[in-house]
mmCIF file of C-alpha atoms in Angstrom:
data_model
loop_
_atom_site.group_PDB
_atom_site.id
_atom_site.type_symbol
_atom_site.label_atom_id
_atom_site.label_comp_id
_atom_site.label_asym_id
_atom_site.label_seq_id
_atom_site.Cartn_x
_atom_site.Cartn_y
_atom_site.Cartn_z
ATOM 1 C CA LYS A 1 8.306 16.550 -9.780
ATOM 2 C CA ALA A 2 9.608 15.495 -6.381
ATOM 3 C CA GLY A 3 8.123 12.346 -4.901
ATOM 4 C CA VAL A 4 7.027 11.602 -1.366
ATOM 5 C CA THR A 5 9.890 12.208 1.037
ATOM 6 C CA GLN A 6 10.167 10.443 4.359
ATOM 7 C CA THR A 7 12.675 11.184 7.087
ATOM 8 C CA PRO A 8 14.558 9.657 8.706
ATOM 9 C CA ARG A 9 15.070 6.603 6.526
ATOM 10 C CA TYR A 10 16.477 4.474 9.323
ATOM 11 C CA LEU A 11 16.427 4.800 13.059
ATOM 12 C CA ILE A 12 17.051 2.713 16.126
ATOM 13 C CA LYS A 13 15.275 3.284 19.410
ATOM 14 C CA THR A 14 14.967 1.430 22.685
ATOM 15 C CA ARG A 15 11.819 0.254 24.399
ATOM 16 C CA GLY A 16 9.933 2.992 26.186
ATOM 17 C CA GLN A 17 11.255 5.793 24.004
ATOM 18 C CA GLN A 18 9.146 7.746 21.564
ATOM 19 C CA VAL A 19 9.730 8.481 17.906
ATOM 20 C CA THR A 20 8.529 11.041 15.378
ATOM 21 C CA LEU A 21 8.542 10.318 11.654
ATOM 22 C CA SER A 22 8.078 12.935 8.986
ATOM 23 C CA CYS A 23 6.488 12.852 5.556
ATOM 24 C CA SER A 24 6.507 15.502 2.836
ATOM 25 C CA PRO A 25 3.875 14.753 0.189
ATOM 26 C CA ILE A 26 3.972 15.512 -3.485
ATOM 27 C CA SER A 27 3.320 19.189 -4.103
ATOM 28 C CA GLY A 28 -0.419 19.773 -4.428
ATOM 29 C CA HIS A 29 -1.412 16.557 -2.690
ATOM 30 C CA ARG A 30 -3.653 17.218 0.293
ATOM 31 C CA SER A 31 -4.071 13.687 1.615
ATOM 32 C CA VAL A 32 -1.389 11.843 3.532
ATOM 33 C CA SER A 33 -1.773 8.264 4.730
ATOM 34 C CA TRP A 34 0.467 6.151 6.921
ATOM 35 C CA TYR A 35 0.958 2.393 6.784
ATOM 36 C CA GLN A 36 2.933 -0.014 8.928
ATOM 37 C CA GLN A 37 4.644 -2.942 7.221
ATOM 38 C CA THR A 38 5.898 -5.931 9.224
ATOM 39 C CA PRO A 39 6.772 -9.482 8.150
ATOM 40 C CA GLY A 40 4.058 -10.901 10.391
ATOM 41 C CA GLN A 41 1.136 -8.523 9.830
ATOM 42 C CA GLY A 42 1.939 -7.233 6.370
ATOM 43 C CA LEU A 43 0.795 -3.782 5.330
ATOM 44 C CA GLN A 44 -1.649 -2.220 7.752
ATOM 45 C CA PHE A 45 -3.363 1.143 7.567
ATOM 46 C CA LEU A 46 -2.590 3.521 10.415
ATOM 47 C CA PHE A 47 -4.389 6.763 9.571
ATOM 48 C CA GLU A 48 -5.131 9.296 6.877
ATOM 49 C CA TYR A 49 -5.082 13.070 7.054
ATOM 50 C CA PHE A 50 -6.761 15.439 4.654
ATOM 51 C CA SER A 51 -6.562 19.206 5.007
ATOM 52 C CA GLU A 52 -5.157 18.890 8.539
ATOM 53 C CA THR A 53 -8.019 16.634 9.707
ATOM 54 C CA GLN A 54 -7.818 12.933 10.442
ATOM 55 C CA ARG A 55 -10.207 11.328 7.998
ATOM 56 C CA ASN A 56 -9.669 7.646 8.734
ATOM 57 C CA LYS A 57 -8.004 5.649 11.470
ATOM 58 C CA GLY A 58 -6.873 2.051 11.527
ATOM 59 C CA ASN A 59 -6.944 -0.373 14.412
ATOM 60 C CA PHE A 60 -3.865 0.695 16.319
ATOM 61 C CA PRO A 61 -3.461 1.682 19.977
ATOM 62 C CA GLY A 62 -3.484 5.283 21.073
ATOM 63 C CA ARG A 63 0.321 5.259 21.281
ATOM 64 C CA PHE A 64 0.221 5.858 17.547
ATOM 65 C CA SER A 65 -0.750 9.381 16.612
ATOM 66 C CA GLY A 66 -0.293 11.768 13.771
ATOM 67 C CA ARG A 67 -0.920 15.221 12.524
ATOM 68 C CA GLN A 68 -0.867 17.228 9.357
ATOM 69 C CA PHE A 69 0.306 20.765 8.898
ATOM 70 C CA SER A 70 -1.125 23.515 6.732
ATOM 71 C CA ASN A 71 1.482 22.787 4.037
ATOM 72 C CA SER A 72 0.222 19.144 3.965
ATOM 73 C CA ARG A 73 3.392 17.783 5.532
ATOM 74 C CA SER A 74 2.620 15.123 8.086
ATOM 75 C CA GLU A 75 4.218 13.594 11.127
ATOM 76 C CA MET A 76 3.438 10.436 12.998
ATOM 77 C CA ASN A 77 4.461 9.752 16.548
ATOM 78 C CA VAL A 78 4.773 6.524 18.446
ATOM 79 C CA SER A 79 5.110 6.807 22.194
ATOM 80 C CA THR A 80 6.323 4.215 24.691
ATOM 81 C CA LEU A 81 7.876 2.070 22.003
ATOM 82 C CA GLU A 82 7.540 -1.701 22.142
ATOM 83 C CA LEU A 83 9.614 -4.343 20.387
ATOM 84 C CA GLY A 84 6.633 -5.105 18.150
ATOM 85 C CA ASP A 85 6.695 -1.564 16.770
ATOM 86 C CA SER A 86 9.778 -2.443 14.744
ATOM 87 C CA ALA A 87 8.589 -2.016 11.182
ATOM 88 C CA LEU A 88 8.812 -0.128 7.937
ATOM 89 C CA TYR A 89 6.530 2.887 8.165
ATOM 90 C CA LEU A 90 5.285 4.006 4.793
ATOM 91 C CA CYS A 91 3.742 7.332 3.989
ATOM 92 C CA ALA A 92 1.598 7.873 0.917
ATOM 93 C CA SER A 93 0.104 10.988 -0.573
ATOM 94 C CA SER A 94 -2.741 11.618 -2.970
ATOM 95 C CA LEU A 95 -4.723 14.527 -4.305
ATOM 96 C CA GLY A 96 -7.373 13.537 -1.832
ATOM 97 C CA GLY A 97 -10.448 14.723 -3.623
ATOM 98 C CA GLY A 98 -12.727 12.840 -5.949
ATOM 99 C CA PRO A 99 -14.750 9.700 -5.216
ATOM 100 C CA SER A 100 -13.951 8.040 -1.907
ATOM 101 C CA GLY A 101 -11.541 5.199 -2.250
ATOM 102 C CA ALA A 102 -10.571 6.031 -5.812
ATOM 103 C CA ASN A 103 -7.414 8.012 -5.253
ATOM 104 C CA VAL A 104 -4.138 6.545 -6.372
ATOM 105 C CA LEU A 105 -1.589 6.675 -3.584
ATOM 106 C CA THR A 106 2.038 7.569 -4.219
ATOM 107 C CA PHE A 107 4.288 6.030 -1.596
ATOM 108 C CA GLY A 108 7.538 7.156 -0.107
ATOM 109 C CA ALA A 109 10.489 4.843 0.487
ATOM 110 C CA GLY A 110 9.606 4.476 4.147
ATOM 111 C CA SER A 111 11.210 4.915 7.537
ATOM 112 C CA ARG A 112 12.619 1.713 8.969
ATOM 113 C CA LEU A 113 12.300 1.694 12.733
ATOM 114 C CA THR A 114 14.127 -0.822 14.875
ATOM 115 C CA VAL A 115 13.196 -1.033 18.549
ATOM 116 C CA LEU A 116 15.746 -2.724 20.822
ATOM 117 C CA ALA B 1 -15.227 -6.035 6.687
ATOM 118 C CA GLN B 2 -13.056 -6.057 3.610
ATOM 119 C CA LYS B 3 -10.338 -8.613 3.029
ATOM 120 C CA VAL B 4 -7.779 -9.351 0.332
ATOM 121 C CA THR B 5 -6.119 -12.719 -0.059
ATOM 122 C CA GLN B 6 -3.040 -13.482 -2.087
ATOM 123 C CA ALA B 7 -2.618 -17.210 -1.667
ATOM 124 C CA GLN B 8 0.777 -17.374 -3.366
ATOM 125 C CA THR B 9 3.402 -16.121 -0.956
ATOM 126 C CA GLU B 10 6.317 -16.785 -3.272
ATOM 127 C CA ILE B 11 6.694 -17.669 -6.954
ATOM 128 C CA SER B 12 9.889 -18.480 -8.779
ATOM 129 C CA VAL B 13 10.080 -18.542 -12.563
ATOM 130 C CA VAL B 14 12.729 -18.523 -15.219
ATOM 131 C CA GLU B 15 13.054 -15.482 -17.436
ATOM 132 C CA LYS B 16 10.613 -15.379 -20.375
ATOM 133 C CA GLU B 17 8.063 -17.548 -18.610
ATOM 134 C CA ASP B 18 4.546 -16.189 -18.124
ATOM 135 C CA VAL B 19 3.359 -15.881 -14.546
ATOM 136 C CA THR B 20 -0.024 -15.115 -12.970
ATOM 137 C CA LEU B 21 -0.425 -13.640 -9.524
ATOM 138 C CA ASP B 22 -3.760 -14.381 -7.888
ATOM 139 C CA CYS B 23 -5.868 -11.992 -5.838
ATOM 140 C CA VAL B 24 -9.219 -12.709 -4.205
ATOM 141 C CA TYR B 25 -11.126 -10.035 -2.330
ATOM 142 C CA GLU B 26 -14.121 -9.733 -0.030
ATOM 143 C CA THR B 27 -16.308 -6.682 0.408
ATOM 144 C CA ARG B 28 -19.932 -5.851 1.063
ATOM 145 C CA ASP B 29 -19.747 -2.605 -0.840
ATOM 146 C CA THR B 30 -21.079 -2.344 -4.356
ATOM 147 C CA THR B 31 -18.650 0.462 -5.122
ATOM 148 C CA TYR B 32 -15.018 -0.357 -4.572
ATOM 149 C CA TYR B 33 -11.621 -0.042 -6.182
ATOM 150 C CA LEU B 34 -8.928 -2.623 -6.715
ATOM 151 C CA PHE B 35 -5.257 -1.870 -7.061
ATOM 152 C CA TRP B 36 -1.982 -3.596 -7.754
ATOM 153 C CA TYR B 37 1.267 -2.223 -6.387
ATOM 154 C CA LYS B 38 4.828 -3.417 -6.881
ATOM 155 C CA GLN B 39 7.422 -3.174 -4.112
ATOM 156 C CA PRO B 40 11.005 -3.487 -5.343
ATOM 157 C CA PRO B 41 13.865 -3.950 -2.865
ATOM 158 C CA SER B 42 14.121 -0.177 -2.455
ATOM 159 C CA GLY B 43 10.932 -0.328 -0.412
ATOM 160 C CA GLU B 44 8.519 2.142 -1.936
ATOM 161 C CA LEU B 45 5.315 0.799 -3.410
ATOM 162 C CA VAL B 46 4.840 1.591 -7.076
ATOM 163 C CA PHE B 47 1.317 1.896 -8.458
ATOM 164 C CA LEU B 48 0.499 -0.413 -11.369
ATOM 165 C CA ILE B 49 -3.244 -0.314 -11.955
ATOM 166 C CA ARG B 50 -6.615 0.691 -10.512
ATOM 167 C CA ARG B 51 -10.012 -0.784 -11.446
ATOM 168 C CA ASN B 52 -13.417 0.220 -10.162
ATOM 169 C CA SER B 53 -16.130 -2.281 -9.397
ATOM 170 C CA PHE B 54 -18.253 -1.239 -12.340
ATOM 171 C CA ASP B 55 -15.615 -1.829 -14.957
ATOM 172 C CA GLU B 56 -14.889 -5.495 -15.577
ATOM 173 C CA GLN B 57 -12.970 -4.920 -18.758
ATOM 174 C CA ASN B 58 -9.633 -6.642 -18.745
ATOM 175 C CA GLU B 59 -6.647 -4.458 -19.312
ATOM 176 C CA ILE B 60 -3.318 -4.917 -21.012
ATOM 177 C CA SER B 61 -0.315 -2.670 -20.626
ATOM 178 C CA GLY B 62 2.733 -3.952 -22.414
ATOM 179 C CA ARG B 63 3.711 -7.249 -20.809
ATOM 180 C CA TYR B 64 1.229 -6.746 -17.987
ATOM 181 C CA SER B 65 -2.429 -7.757 -18.065
ATOM 182 C CA TRP B 66 -5.167 -7.872 -15.491
ATOM 183 C CA ASN B 67 -8.262 -10.062 -15.322
ATOM 184 C CA PHE B 68 -11.093 -8.753 -13.142
ATOM 185 C CA GLN B 69 -13.983 -11.135 -12.474
ATOM 186 C CA LYS B 70 -16.692 -10.026 -10.062
ATOM 187 C CA SER B 71 -18.358 -13.427 -10.215
ATOM 188 C CA THR B 72 -15.367 -14.979 -8.477
ATOM 189 C CA SER B 73 -14.218 -11.820 -6.631
ATOM 190 C CA SER B 74 -10.837 -12.061 -8.268
ATOM 191 C CA PHE B 75 -8.426 -9.577 -9.785
ATOM 192 C CA ASN B 76 -5.503 -11.526 -11.181
ATOM 193 C CA PHE B 77 -2.323 -10.113 -12.642
ATOM 194 C CA THR B 78 -0.334 -11.753 -15.432
ATOM 195 C CA ILE B 79 3.177 -10.907 -16.526
ATOM 196 C CA THR B 80 4.000 -12.192 -19.984
ATOM 197 C CA ALA B 81 7.588 -13.055 -20.882
ATOM 198 C CA SER B 82 8.867 -12.227 -17.409
ATOM 199 C CA GLN B 83 12.166 -10.422 -16.942
ATOM 200 C CA VAL B 84 14.634 -10.291 -14.075
ATOM 201 C CA VAL B 85 13.578 -6.681 -13.422
ATOM 202 C CA ASP B 86 10.095 -7.952 -12.597
ATOM 203 C CA SER B 87 11.473 -9.492 -9.400
ATOM 204 C CA ALA B 88 9.670 -7.767 -6.536
ATOM 205 C CA VAL B 89 6.846 -8.196 -4.088
ATOM 206 C CA TYR B 90 3.437 -7.525 -5.609
ATOM 207 C CA PHE B 91 0.480 -6.395 -3.559
ATOM 208 C CA CYS B 92 -3.181 -6.430 -4.404
ATOM 209 C CA ALA B 93 -5.294 -3.909 -2.486
ATOM 210 C CA LEU B 94 -8.932 -2.931 -2.021
ATOM 211 C CA SER B 95 -10.505 0.419 -1.205
ATOM 212 C CA GLU B 96 -14.194 0.678 -0.451
ATOM 213 C CA GLY B 97 -16.258 3.496 -1.836
ATOM 214 C CA ASN B 98 -18.105 4.141 1.397
ATOM 215 C CA ASN B 99 -14.964 5.277 3.165
ATOM 216 C CA ALA B 100 -14.610 9.007 3.501
ATOM 217 C CA GLY B 101 -11.196 9.042 2.006
ATOM 218 C CA ASN B 102 -8.561 6.567 1.028
ATOM 219 C CA MET B 103 -7.925 3.511 3.107
ATOM 220 C CA LEU B 104 -6.356 0.533 1.396
ATOM 221 C CA THR B 105 -6.654 -3.015 2.610
ATOM 222 C CA PHE B 106 -3.690 -4.955 1.294
ATOM 223 C CA GLY B 107 -3.225 -8.610 0.626
ATOM 224 C CA GLY B 108 -0.227 -10.361 2.102
ATOM 225 C CA GLY B 109 1.804 -9.921 -1.071
ATOM 226 C CA THR B 110 3.399 -12.318 -3.514
ATOM 227 C CA ARG B 111 7.168 -12.371 -3.835
ATOM 228 C CA LEU B 112 8.104 -12.983 -7.449
ATOM 229 C CA MET B 113 11.604 -14.134 -8.267
ATOM 230 C CA VAL B 114 12.580 -14.210 -11.912
ATOM 231 C CA LYS B 115 15.793 -16.089 -12.549
ATOM 232 C CA PRO B 116 17.948 -15.499 -15.619
#
């Protein structure tokens, strides 16, 4: 069974540019979540999508956005990049149903973004 | 608001030593879930265990054991007879049951180094 696939694995951008990251969940998983990991702030929740609808959103500026497609694949976009956006962006998928908060998340290896 | 604290940022042990990683959480919910994830150098978080707030039974899985105590809001993780392969960053996380979905709040992580 294939795991969670994130592309690209590494990328370098300059300030002011935008970036799109992609996540393919485990087959059958309908929930996709995104997390940002930095040395200073640790792991922080960005947003969660379930059946193409944003179900939860973390405390990030509007420059961070996402979407989910009918096949459950998800993309996140960061516009007008800042130096502080340099981070490892982790995607996680889960079945999505069941009691709230109970789902086990399966994480991808992440996309490491460097902003120069 | 929920919060997870892992006071130990880094622990170094010699192989075969036992080691306990501490986790203290805060939540106002009566229904919540606690998780431990392991992050090896490859980057992806690997699920280790999930407990719900109504089940305080301790759990043992091979060399791993977990001690959940609601009275002290702690969910500690012990590795018995540590091995070099246990070297990784370990995260404790909390998910509240009143969230419509899955949103994990992570602790800052504990970097465990097991030396041969």
